[in-house]
Amino acid sequence: MPSKPKATKDTSKASASDSKKDSKGKASGKSKNDSTAEGSSTGKALKPATAINARHILCEKHSNKEEAMTKLKEGAKFDDVAREFSEDKARQGGSLGWKTRGALDAAFEKAAYDLEPSTTANPKYVEVKTGHGYHIIMVEGRR
């Protein structure tokens, strides 16, 4: 008998998360920031990955991050926007290369691993704030 109530709890949690996805009309990604991810509604569940090939745009000020977001929404390539707006050493268009789990800031990593891979010309990105500043993240590959 103790296993039935536990199974009921697990089922209700799954249906609660499903109803949230249905109300937004999106079925991909697990990030709280889904509303900022561009074009991320493919309906596919992401397979677990041990490493991602990520790019980011890092801005210390919210206003700079908003300017970069505007450029991306206007159709600019992610790597070009990174070269223009990123305040770190984004000489490679914001490329961080392949990063394994545990190698990144926890908030950054959660957002990045929940993001679907895309290209710099048609990026799917998410925003996240860490101790380093405001990040706009895109993932080019998973393995």
GROMACS .gro file of C-alpha atoms in nm:
model
  143
    1MET     CA    1   0.000   0.000   0.000
    2PRO     CA    2   0.273   0.258   0.067
    3SER     CA    3   0.387   0.232  -0.296
    4LYS     CA    4   0.049   0.341  -0.441
    5PRO     CA    5   0.041   0.687  -0.277
    6LYS     CA    6   0.402   0.740  -0.385
    7ALA     CA    7   0.318   0.646  -0.745
    8THR     CA    8   0.020   0.882  -0.733
    9LYS     CA    9   0.246   1.167  -0.622
   10ASP     CA   10   0.494   1.100  -0.904
   11THR     CA   11   0.213   1.088  -1.161
   12SER     CA   12   0.064   1.416  -1.040
   13LYS     CA   13   0.402   1.587  -1.066
   14ALA     CA   14   0.441   1.473  -1.424
   15SER     CA   15   0.095   1.587  -1.521
   16ALA     CA   16   0.147   1.923  -1.351
   17SER     CA   17   0.461   1.989  -1.555
   18ASP     CA   18   0.285   1.870  -1.871
   19SER     CA   19  -0.002   2.112  -1.815
   20LYS     CA   20   0.246   2.399  -1.774
   21LYS     CA   21   0.401   2.315  -2.106
   22ASP     CA   22   0.060   2.290  -2.271
   23SER     CA   23  -0.051   2.629  -2.139
   24LYS     CA   24   0.259   2.793  -2.288
   25GLY     CA   25   0.223   2.600  -2.612
   26LYS     CA   26   0.584   2.484  -2.589
   27ALA     CA   27   0.710   2.134  -2.537
   28SER     CA   28   1.088   2.169  -2.539
   29GLY     CA   29   1.351   2.270  -2.289
   30LYS     CA   30   1.326   2.258  -1.913
   31SER     CA   31   1.465   2.601  -1.835
   32LYS     CA   32   1.259   2.853  -1.642
   33ASN     CA   33   1.359   3.097  -1.915
   34ASP     CA   34   1.178   2.916  -2.199
   35SER     CA   35   0.994   3.236  -2.287
   36THR     CA   36   1.325   3.391  -2.396
   37ALA     CA   37   1.443   3.094  -2.601
   38GLU     CA   38   1.396   3.169  -2.968
   39GLY     CA   39   1.242   2.899  -3.187
   40SER     CA   40   1.271   2.625  -2.928
   41SER     CA   41   0.936   2.454  -2.987
   42THR     CA   42   1.030   2.135  -3.170
   43GLY     CA   43   0.843   1.892  -2.946
   44LYS     CA   44   1.151   1.667  -2.906
   45ALA     CA   45   1.285   1.575  -2.565
   46LEU     CA   46   1.658   1.631  -2.537
   47LYS     CA   47   1.871   1.325  -2.478
   48PRO     CA   48   2.105   1.342  -2.179
   49ALA     CA   49   2.447   1.483  -2.265
   50THR     CA   50   2.781   1.473  -2.087
   51ALA     CA   51   2.924   1.768  -2.283
   52ILE     CA   52   2.798   2.067  -2.482
   53ASN     CA   53   2.958   2.298  -2.736
   54ALA     CA   54   2.840   2.638  -2.615
   55ARG     CA   55   2.861   3.005  -2.709
   56HIS     CA   56   2.760   3.299  -2.495
   57ILE     CA   57   2.735   3.674  -2.480
   58LEU     CA   58   2.833   3.812  -2.139
   59CYS     CA   59   2.720   4.160  -2.035
   60GLU     CA   60   2.773   4.320  -1.696
   61LYS     CA   61   2.485   4.563  -1.748
   62HIS     CA   62   2.126   4.462  -1.812
   63SER     CA   63   2.090   4.741  -2.072
   64ASN     CA   64   2.377   4.596  -2.280
   65LYS     CA   65   2.221   4.251  -2.263
   66GLU     CA   66   1.891   4.397  -2.382
   67GLU     CA   67   2.066   4.565  -2.679
   68ALA     CA   68   2.225   4.232  -2.773
   69MET     CA   69   1.886   4.058  -2.743
   70THR     CA   70   1.732   4.318  -2.975
   71LYS     CA   71   2.002   4.252  -3.238
   72LEU     CA   72   1.942   3.877  -3.215
   73LYS     CA   73   1.565   3.922  -3.248
   74GLU     CA   74   1.627   4.136  -3.557
   75GLY     CA   75   1.804   3.837  -3.715
   76ALA     CA   76   2.174   3.912  -3.655
   77LYS     CA   77   2.411   3.614  -3.634
   78PHE     CA   78   2.491   3.508  -3.278
   79ASP     CA   79   2.869   3.516  -3.326
   80ASP     CA   80   2.858   3.868  -3.472
   81VAL     CA   81   2.650   3.994  -3.179
   82ALA     CA   82   2.891   3.822  -2.938
   83ARG     CA   83   3.190   3.998  -3.095
   84GLU     CA   84   3.012   4.333  -3.063
   85PHE     CA   85   2.850   4.307  -2.719
   86SER     CA   86   3.025   4.042  -2.510
   87GLU     CA   87   3.237   4.189  -2.232
   88ASP     CA   88   3.460   3.888  -2.189
   89LYS     CA   89   3.727   3.758  -2.426
   90ALA     CA   90   3.480   3.658  -2.697
   91ARG     CA   91   3.728   3.675  -2.983
   92GLN     CA   92   3.581   3.353  -3.120
   93GLY     CA   93   3.227   3.486  -3.145
   94GLY     CA   94   3.148   3.390  -2.788
   95SER     CA   95   3.268   3.031  -2.829
   96LEU     CA   96   3.339   2.847  -2.505
   97GLY     CA   97   3.417   2.519  -2.683
   98TRP     CA   98   3.316   2.180  -2.547
   99LYS     CA   99   3.233   2.188  -2.176
  100THR     CA  100   3.160   1.884  -1.961
  101ARG     CA  101   2.908   1.877  -1.678
  102GLY     CA  102   3.045   2.044  -1.368
  103ALA     CA  103   3.284   2.273  -1.559
  104LEU     CA  104   3.050   2.575  -1.568
  105ASP     CA  105   2.863   2.796  -1.321
  106ALA     CA  106   2.562   2.597  -1.193
  107ALA     CA  107   2.294   2.838  -1.322
  108PHE     CA  108   2.470   2.873  -1.658
  109GLU     CA  109   2.511   2.497  -1.688
  110LYS     CA  110   2.147   2.418  -1.611
  111ALA     CA  111   2.024   2.665  -1.873
  112ALA     CA  112   2.277   2.550  -2.132
  113TYR     CA  113   2.216   2.175  -2.089
  114ASP     CA  114   1.839   2.232  -2.118
  115LEU     CA  115   1.884   2.418  -2.448
  116GLU     CA  116   1.843   2.258  -2.788
  117PRO     CA  117   2.140   2.280  -3.030
  118SER     CA  118   2.121   2.540  -3.307
  119THR     CA  119   2.339   2.737  -3.549
  120THR     CA  120   2.480   3.089  -3.518
  121ALA     CA  121   2.274   3.195  -3.821
  122ASN     CA  122   1.948   3.073  -3.665
  123PRO     CA  123   2.022   3.060  -3.290
  124LYS     CA  124   1.802   2.921  -3.015
  125TYR     CA  125   1.916   3.098  -2.703
  126VAL     CA  126   1.832   3.157  -2.340
  127GLU     CA  127   1.917   3.429  -2.090
  128VAL     CA  128   2.058   3.363  -1.745
  129LYS     CA  129   2.212   3.580  -1.472
  130THR     CA  130   2.514   3.455  -1.280
  131GLY     CA  131   2.773   3.614  -1.053
  132HIS     CA  132   2.967   3.706  -1.369
  133GLY     CA  133   2.678   3.905  -1.520
  134TYR     CA  134   2.402   3.853  -1.776
  135HIS     CA  135   2.454   3.571  -2.025
  136ILE     CA  136   2.281   3.494  -2.352
  137ILE     CA  137   2.362   3.130  -2.424
  138MET     CA  138   2.333   2.912  -2.732
  139VAL     CA  139   2.442   2.551  -2.780
  140GLU     CA  140   2.592   2.428  -3.106
  141GLY     CA  141   2.630   2.060  -3.017
  142ARG     CA  142   2.572   1.791  -2.755
  143ARG     CA  143   2.746   1.461  -2.689
   0.00000   0.00000   0.00000
